[in-house]
XYZ file of C-alpha atoms in Angstrom:
505
model
C 111.769 4.359 79.697
C 109.061 6.183 77.751
C 110.272 9.131 75.785
C 109.450 12.558 77.200
C 108.819 15.933 75.689
C 109.516 19.327 77.105
C 106.767 21.131 78.942
C 104.555 23.119 76.588
C 101.205 24.866 76.932
C 99.665 22.629 74.268
C 100.721 19.344 75.898
C 98.066 16.647 76.176
C 98.327 13.464 78.227
C 98.409 10.155 76.332
C 94.924 8.940 75.503
C 95.157 5.742 77.587
C 96.076 7.749 80.710
C 93.046 9.987 80.226
C 90.685 7.104 79.445
C 91.619 4.984 82.480
C 91.773 7.741 85.082
C 88.070 8.273 85.847
C 86.993 4.579 85.872
C 89.934 3.647 88.108
C 89.265 6.477 90.595
C 85.520 5.764 90.814
C 85.770 1.961 90.874
C 88.676 1.809 93.319
C 86.916 4.292 95.616
C 83.852 2.053 95.859
C 86.001 -1.057 96.456
C 87.839 0.781 99.237
C 84.533 1.408 101.018
C 83.607 -2.288 100.673
C 86.980 -3.445 102.039
C 86.744 -1.036 105.001
C 83.251 -2.351 105.742
C 84.431 -5.964 105.464
C 87.434 -5.230 107.710
C 85.207 -4.011 110.523
C 82.663 -6.770 109.892
C 85.254 -9.548 110.294
C 87.398 -7.835 112.883
C 90.571 -7.768 110.787
C 93.607 -5.680 111.643
C 93.143 -1.975 111.171
C 96.391 -1.946 109.188
C 94.197 -2.966 106.267
C 92.805 0.566 106.183
C 95.948 2.631 105.443
C 97.239 -0.007 103.013
C 93.884 -0.058 101.188
C 93.718 3.750 101.213
C 97.238 3.985 99.746
C 96.367 1.683 96.865
C 92.695 2.313 96.188
C 92.538 6.056 96.910
C 96.006 7.492 96.277
C 97.585 5.189 93.689
C 95.103 6.043 90.824
C 96.070 9.715 91.076
C 99.782 8.889 91.212
C 99.561 7.024 87.889
C 97.853 10.013 86.272
C 100.230 12.638 87.651
C 103.274 10.497 86.947
C 102.551 10.758 83.199
C 101.654 14.429 83.521
C 104.854 15.384 85.334
C 106.980 13.488 82.816
C 105.133 15.089 79.887
C 105.067 11.541 78.536
C 104.253 10.715 74.951
C 103.944 6.997 75.825
C 101.635 6.192 78.749
C 102.732 4.179 81.775
C 99.184 2.776 81.901
C 99.947 -0.641 80.369
C 102.516 -1.326 83.044
C 100.121 0.055 85.658
C 97.379 -2.346 84.512
C 99.765 -5.304 84.889
C 100.595 -4.013 88.372
C 96.853 -3.716 89.056
C 96.414 -7.380 88.173
C 99.152 -8.364 90.602
C 97.891 -6.226 93.505
C 94.199 -6.988 92.979
C 94.973 -10.706 92.951
C 96.786 -10.288 96.280
C 93.800 -8.407 97.722
C 91.427 -11.195 96.614
C 93.499 -13.688 98.589
C 93.929 -11.303 101.515
C 90.143 -10.836 101.956
C 89.641 -14.598 101.731
C 88.050 -14.392 98.316
C 85.012 -12.496 99.520
C 82.506 -13.279 96.754
C 81.338 -10.079 95.104
C 84.446 -8.072 95.948
C 86.736 -10.724 94.442
C 84.467 -11.085 91.427
C 84.496 -7.324 90.922
C 88.284 -7.141 91.130
C 88.659 -10.007 88.641
C 86.059 -8.444 86.304
C 87.906 -5.114 86.448
C 91.171 -6.781 85.422
C 89.547 -8.666 82.539
C 87.396 -5.780 81.315
C 90.027 -3.051 81.456
C 92.832 -5.045 79.861
C 90.685 -6.572 77.131
C 89.245 -3.203 76.095
C 92.633 -1.491 75.956
C 94.980 -4.256 74.805
C 92.938 -7.188 73.563
C 93.174 -10.884 74.479
C 96.956 -10.897 74.697
C 97.093 -8.130 77.296
C 94.179 -9.667 79.196
C 96.030 -13.002 79.409
C 99.110 -11.229 80.726
C 97.076 -9.355 83.347
C 95.366 -12.626 84.451
C 98.808 -14.132 84.829
C 99.752 -11.311 87.179
C 96.403 -11.735 88.988
C 97.126 -15.419 89.685
C 100.672 -14.489 90.703
C 99.249 -11.976 93.182
C 97.018 -14.656 94.710
C 99.965 -17.044 94.969
C 102.171 -14.360 96.534
C 99.556 -13.485 99.137
C 99.076 -17.177 99.951
C 102.828 -17.579 100.315
C 103.326 -14.781 102.827
C 100.136 -15.232 104.888
C 97.376 -17.641 105.682
C 94.598 -17.636 103.089
C 91.133 -19.040 103.723
C 88.173 -19.593 101.478
C 85.326 -17.453 102.822
C 83.334 -16.009 99.934
C 80.310 -15.197 102.071
C 79.820 -11.532 102.949
C 77.021 -9.434 104.440
C 74.267 -8.434 102.052
C 75.098 -4.752 102.350
C 78.704 -5.351 101.273
C 77.552 -7.462 98.324
C 75.087 -4.791 97.257
C 77.753 -2.111 97.578
C 80.211 -4.210 95.596
C 77.665 -4.887 92.850
C 76.946 -1.190 92.650
C 80.662 -0.413 92.431
C 81.003 -2.925 89.597
C 78.110 -1.316 87.760
C 79.632 2.097 88.403
C 82.976 0.930 87.078
C 81.405 -0.559 83.947
C 79.324 2.577 83.438
C 82.336 4.862 83.824
C 84.355 2.835 81.316
C 81.416 2.803 78.892
C 80.931 6.550 79.320
C 84.594 7.334 78.731
C 84.653 5.200 75.615
C 81.386 6.749 74.461
C 82.897 10.228 74.778
C 86.043 9.092 72.997
C 84.016 7.448 70.254
C 81.874 10.564 69.846
C 85.010 12.615 69.413
C 86.370 10.137 66.899
C 83.094 10.178 64.989
C 83.127 13.974 65.034
C 86.742 14.016 63.867
C 85.932 11.533 61.120
C 82.889 13.534 60.043
C 84.953 16.711 60.052
C 87.687 14.999 58.017
C 85.116 13.680 55.545
C 83.576 17.144 55.242
C 86.990 18.666 54.646
C 87.680 15.997 52.056
C 84.397 16.823 50.309
C 85.252 20.531 50.389
C 88.761 19.826 49.105
C 87.334 17.678 46.297
C 84.893 20.458 45.402
C 87.723 22.988 45.364
C 89.666 20.710 43.010
C 86.593 20.435 40.794
C 86.281 24.218 40.679
C 89.958 24.635 39.861
C 89.744 21.999 37.092
C 86.732 23.587 35.405
C 88.944 25.934 33.392
C 90.389 22.966 31.537
C 87.065 21.163 31.146
C 84.792 23.848 29.681
C 85.339 26.302 26.851
C 83.002 29.177 27.615
C 82.610 31.462 30.609
C 78.898 30.658 30.826
C 79.577 26.913 30.975
C 82.174 27.404 33.708
C 79.823 29.412 35.931
C 76.934 26.984 35.427
C 79.189 24.022 36.236
C 80.544 25.813 39.313
C 77.028 26.497 40.611
C 76.266 22.831 40.039
C 79.244 21.859 42.209
C 77.999 24.139 44.998
C 74.453 22.802 44.798
C 75.642 19.193 45.055
C 77.322 20.149 48.327
C 74.353 22.172 49.558
C 71.247 20.600 47.961
C 68.859 22.688 50.076
C 70.282 25.933 48.680
C 69.734 27.714 45.377
C 72.587 29.641 43.783
C 73.100 32.435 41.319
C 76.043 34.398 39.937
C 76.115 37.829 38.336
C 78.686 40.244 36.968
C 77.832 43.917 37.272
C 79.504 47.271 36.859
C 79.246 48.948 40.299
C 79.061 52.331 38.598
C 76.074 51.328 36.475
C 72.823 50.816 38.374
C 69.912 48.587 37.353
C 71.988 46.669 34.831
C 73.767 43.303 34.902
C 76.528 42.332 32.506
C 75.998 38.599 33.101
C 73.598 36.535 35.224
C 72.880 32.838 35.639
C 71.056 30.762 38.269
C 70.614 27.131 39.222
C 67.680 25.391 37.475
C 65.624 24.979 40.667
C 64.694 28.694 40.583
C 61.692 29.525 38.395
C 61.558 32.414 35.928
C 59.698 34.725 38.323
C 62.260 34.180 41.062
C 65.111 34.769 38.627
C 63.507 37.989 37.406
C 63.136 39.280 40.987
C 66.703 38.345 41.810
C 68.054 40.037 38.691
C 66.325 43.280 39.604
C 67.499 43.145 43.214
C 71.058 42.180 42.358
C 71.309 44.934 39.776
C 70.722 47.457 42.572
C 73.256 46.005 45.000
C 75.896 48.519 46.065
C 79.564 47.892 45.352
C 81.010 47.458 48.834
C 79.101 44.805 50.745
C 79.910 42.775 53.852
C 80.241 39.050 53.360
C 76.795 37.458 53.665
C 74.799 40.625 52.916
C 71.078 39.862 53.257
C 69.109 40.443 50.079
C 65.414 41.075 50.644
C 63.784 39.595 47.558
C 60.210 39.639 48.831
C 58.277 41.086 51.734
C 59.180 38.005 53.768
C 62.512 36.678 54.976
C 63.580 34.299 52.214
C 67.102 33.557 53.391
C 68.768 35.148 50.357
C 72.353 36.249 50.887
C 74.858 37.908 48.579
C 78.589 37.200 48.807
C 80.761 39.602 46.787
C 83.786 37.903 45.236
C 86.997 39.593 46.274
C 88.510 39.299 42.811
C 87.706 42.115 40.401
C 87.076 41.208 36.785
C 88.153 44.253 34.808
C 85.534 46.853 35.750
C 83.028 44.243 36.862
C 82.244 42.839 40.282
C 81.144 39.238 40.825
C 78.276 38.502 43.210
C 77.305 35.018 44.390
C 73.720 34.590 45.552
C 72.765 31.852 48.032
C 69.085 31.317 48.745
C 67.710 28.843 51.255
C 67.969 27.871 54.900
C 70.656 29.637 56.922
C 73.816 27.528 57.033
C 75.568 26.590 60.307
C 78.755 28.492 61.111
C 81.089 25.626 60.159
C 79.391 25.225 56.785
C 79.538 28.978 56.197
C 83.278 28.853 56.830
C 83.649 26.020 54.327
C 81.512 27.946 51.875
C 83.852 30.930 52.191
C 86.689 28.734 50.903
C 84.562 27.594 47.978
C 83.562 31.179 47.189
C 87.217 32.167 47.138
C 88.004 29.241 44.818
C 85.044 30.197 42.623
C 86.377 33.739 42.349
C 89.782 32.388 41.346
C 88.239 30.055 38.761
C 86.123 32.848 37.263
C 89.087 35.234 37.156
C 91.292 32.597 35.515
C 88.637 31.780 32.919
C 88.095 35.434 32.044
C 91.859 35.929 31.803
C 92.275 32.864 29.598
C 89.420 34.040 27.368
C 91.038 37.470 27.152
C 94.359 35.911 26.189
C 92.639 33.636 23.701
C 90.750 36.586 22.211
C 93.979 38.567 22.014
C 95.623 35.665 20.189
C 92.653 35.207 17.838
C 91.658 38.825 17.218
C 93.133 41.549 15.102
C 94.158 44.438 17.345
C 93.050 47.166 14.923
C 89.596 45.893 13.954
C 88.632 43.419 16.680
C 87.725 40.758 14.100
C 89.443 37.376 13.903
C 93.012 37.232 12.601
C 94.782 34.984 10.127
C 95.891 32.455 12.753
C 92.313 31.822 13.820
C 91.252 31.534 10.154
C 93.641 28.631 9.696
C 92.160 26.857 12.716
C 88.580 27.434 11.508
C 89.434 26.250 7.994
C 90.917 23.043 9.391
C 87.764 22.465 11.435
C 85.548 23.109 8.398
C 87.618 20.670 6.353
C 87.294 18.016 9.053
C 83.516 18.495 9.211
C 83.313 18.026 5.451
C 85.288 14.794 5.705
C 82.821 13.564 8.324
C 79.768 14.773 6.354
C 80.103 15.033 2.571
C 77.170 17.490 2.390
C 78.565 19.942 4.961
C 80.248 22.307 2.478
C 81.900 25.618 3.252
C 82.767 28.675 1.191
C 85.416 31.397 1.335
C 85.075 34.998 0.171
C 88.421 36.802 -0.145
C 88.371 40.618 -0.302
C 91.237 42.969 -1.122
C 91.083 46.727 -0.446
C 92.367 48.541 -3.515
C 94.186 51.793 -2.943
C 94.965 51.370 0.745
C 98.682 51.985 0.129
C 97.889 55.198 -1.733
C 95.731 56.471 1.140
C 98.479 55.628 3.638
C 101.117 57.399 1.537
C 99.066 60.498 0.696
C 96.937 60.997 3.808
C 98.684 59.067 6.565
C 98.139 55.759 8.350
C 95.395 57.186 10.543
C 93.189 57.516 7.467
C 94.216 54.055 6.254
C 93.422 52.514 9.644
C 90.062 54.239 9.662
C 89.272 52.746 6.255
C 90.223 49.248 7.461
C 88.047 49.549 10.560
C 85.085 50.835 8.530
C 85.265 47.926 6.081
C 85.640 45.397 8.913
C 82.530 46.778 10.667
C 80.578 46.841 7.412
C 81.433 43.212 6.666
C 80.404 42.142 10.179
C 77.043 43.894 9.755
C 76.387 42.146 6.451
C 77.392 38.644 7.526
C 74.977 36.144 8.984
C 75.275 34.346 12.335
C 77.112 31.359 10.875
C 79.595 33.504 8.920
C 82.957 34.623 10.312
C 85.015 37.646 9.240
C 88.815 37.601 9.387
C 91.540 40.103 8.648
C 93.782 38.033 6.396
C 96.523 40.573 5.783
C 97.201 44.287 5.727
C 94.496 45.049 3.153
C 92.777 41.673 2.818
C 89.697 40.216 4.502
C 88.207 36.730 4.448
C 84.609 35.706 5.079
C 84.270 32.021 5.999
C 80.747 30.722 5.338
C 80.127 27.578 7.374
C 77.717 24.949 6.026
C 77.265 26.985 2.856
C 77.790 25.974 -0.781
C 78.593 28.243 -3.713
C 74.999 29.367 -4.231
C 74.464 30.731 -0.677
C 77.923 32.323 -0.563
C 77.337 34.022 -3.924
C 74.290 35.808 -2.494
C 76.423 37.084 0.400
C 79.165 38.235 -1.995
C 76.606 40.163 -3.990
C 75.425 41.963 -0.839
C 79.024 42.947 -0.110
C 79.325 44.217 -3.677
C 76.130 46.262 -3.412
C 76.438 47.613 0.159
C 80.177 48.147 0.639
C 81.955 48.318 -2.692
C 82.168 51.841 -4.208
C 80.568 53.370 -1.094
C 82.011 56.817 -0.373
C 83.153 57.434 3.180
C 84.790 60.280 5.087
C 88.295 59.780 6.517
C 90.447 61.958 8.764
C 94.048 62.495 7.673
C 97.044 62.798 9.980
C 96.617 66.581 9.683
C 92.992 66.386 10.859
C 91.581 67.145 7.401
C 88.404 65.365 6.304
C 88.589 63.648 2.890
C 86.011 61.752 0.889
C 87.038 58.497 -0.779
C 85.199 55.532 -2.333
C 85.796 51.999 -1.074
C 87.453 50.074 -3.876
C 87.847 46.326 -3.573
C 88.281 43.107 -5.508
C 86.445 39.934 -4.472
C 87.044 36.220 -5.031
C 84.711 33.369 -4.040
C 85.350 29.628 -3.891
C 83.450 26.737 -2.335
C 84.227 23.158 -1.321
C 81.576 21.931 -3.735
C 83.810 23.280 -6.528
C 87.286 22.079 -5.493
C 88.855 19.948 -2.776
C 88.625 21.448 0.740
C 92.342 22.175 0.831
C 92.145 24.191 -2.412
C 89.204 26.454 -1.490
C 91.244 29.362 -0.105
C 93.729 29.134 -2.969
C 90.966 29.274 -5.579
C 89.316 32.237 -3.836
C 92.682 34.019 -3.834
C 93.137 33.402 -7.573
C 89.653 34.707 -8.332
C 90.230 37.756 -6.158
C 93.412 38.608 -8.042
C 91.631 38.054 -11.359
C 88.950 40.510 -10.227
C 91.682 42.980 -9.236
C 93.268 42.670 -12.678
C 89.951 43.473 -14.306
C 89.612 46.530 -12.058
C 93.077 47.791 -13.022
C 92.545 47.131 -16.736
C 89.529 49.400 -16.612
C 91.530 52.059 -14.784
C 94.986 51.969 -16.331
C 95.890 55.315 -14.773
C 95.939 53.656 -11.332
C 98.820 51.353 -12.425
């Protein structure tokens, strides 16, 4: 017995039951009319009529409702089709093999069983068909009289065409649904793959800008007829964008217009807010990202033809994933900056110096002309300021020197806080000569400069910036010894400073 399931609102009949129902009802109905006509034409017993009505008119519905009432998960249809072969064979013999009717019944057995179960099922059904003929011949007299009136033949041919059409139509509908399901599955797979790409971008790119540009590229591959843009803005600041980037298919004029319009967008927007970029409808829509990035709000721009509802729903998932990717990247960059930066001054810390020195050493090994230099600076008298005027004044001095060094350095130089009162300037791709010029600027513009500091008591004091400086370059010693040599020269400079000012000892 087929297994059954309990009655439930979401129950659906087995596919084979649904597929066979309409062709069987329509085809058997037409055959019933032909048999009734033939019965009257040949003067057969009127008992043919109720028997034919029971099988050809009522039986197809019984098969359908039998599965429905049982809430079957396995259809009874395969057994029913074997039974059809047996009964239809008996009817062929009973009507004396009337040509087109018998041919139609045989064609129905072959067609239906082959389409649903292949050659093996068709052979089984033909076996039942022959058995039905033999059974009918055994219990009654069977004659060979294939001739039939033209009207019956025409009706039978039409019923056969109707049966074939109904089967073709049912399978067409089923195939269309399968194609739609496959297309939907493929689309979901593409969306899922895109979401994975967006989630993996954090590990594949280093900068925030690269992540956003790569993410917009992922979206444009999915929607090639659309243009995309992404901005970060402070909702409380009008006419200003913190960050903006667009896909390359937008020209500079379009980007300029979009920047101006997006800068004026209000904070709280509905999803899919229309952005009027010109006097005409351009199909530009803004989707605010739900995630908040510190004080900033992310806005995704989509420009192009209006997307169908199902694609808009898929896009919503991608927008959500984009927001997550952007938030994760900003968080990772914040954590990285916190790990690399000195909390007091905001410049790089000692840990990041070690990483940069290793990278500079590796570049020199790859290119013997790619030298680097190190300038080591020590603040003299910081401990005295801390002891006499408080750490607030000492911290203020450290921050002032850090800012001054950043202002003096060039784009390829990096400033680090090496210790409590020590700073390092790493000069990339710079030999001793170029670094010496930078050290001289530090000596002229920072050293001995008098600044105003605020003590813990709120009193303003004036104090000069005293420092010792040491410089070393990889064109002087091995790369691993550069920092050590700079440190030795810095301490030698400090000794000279103290020898000239013995009272500070």
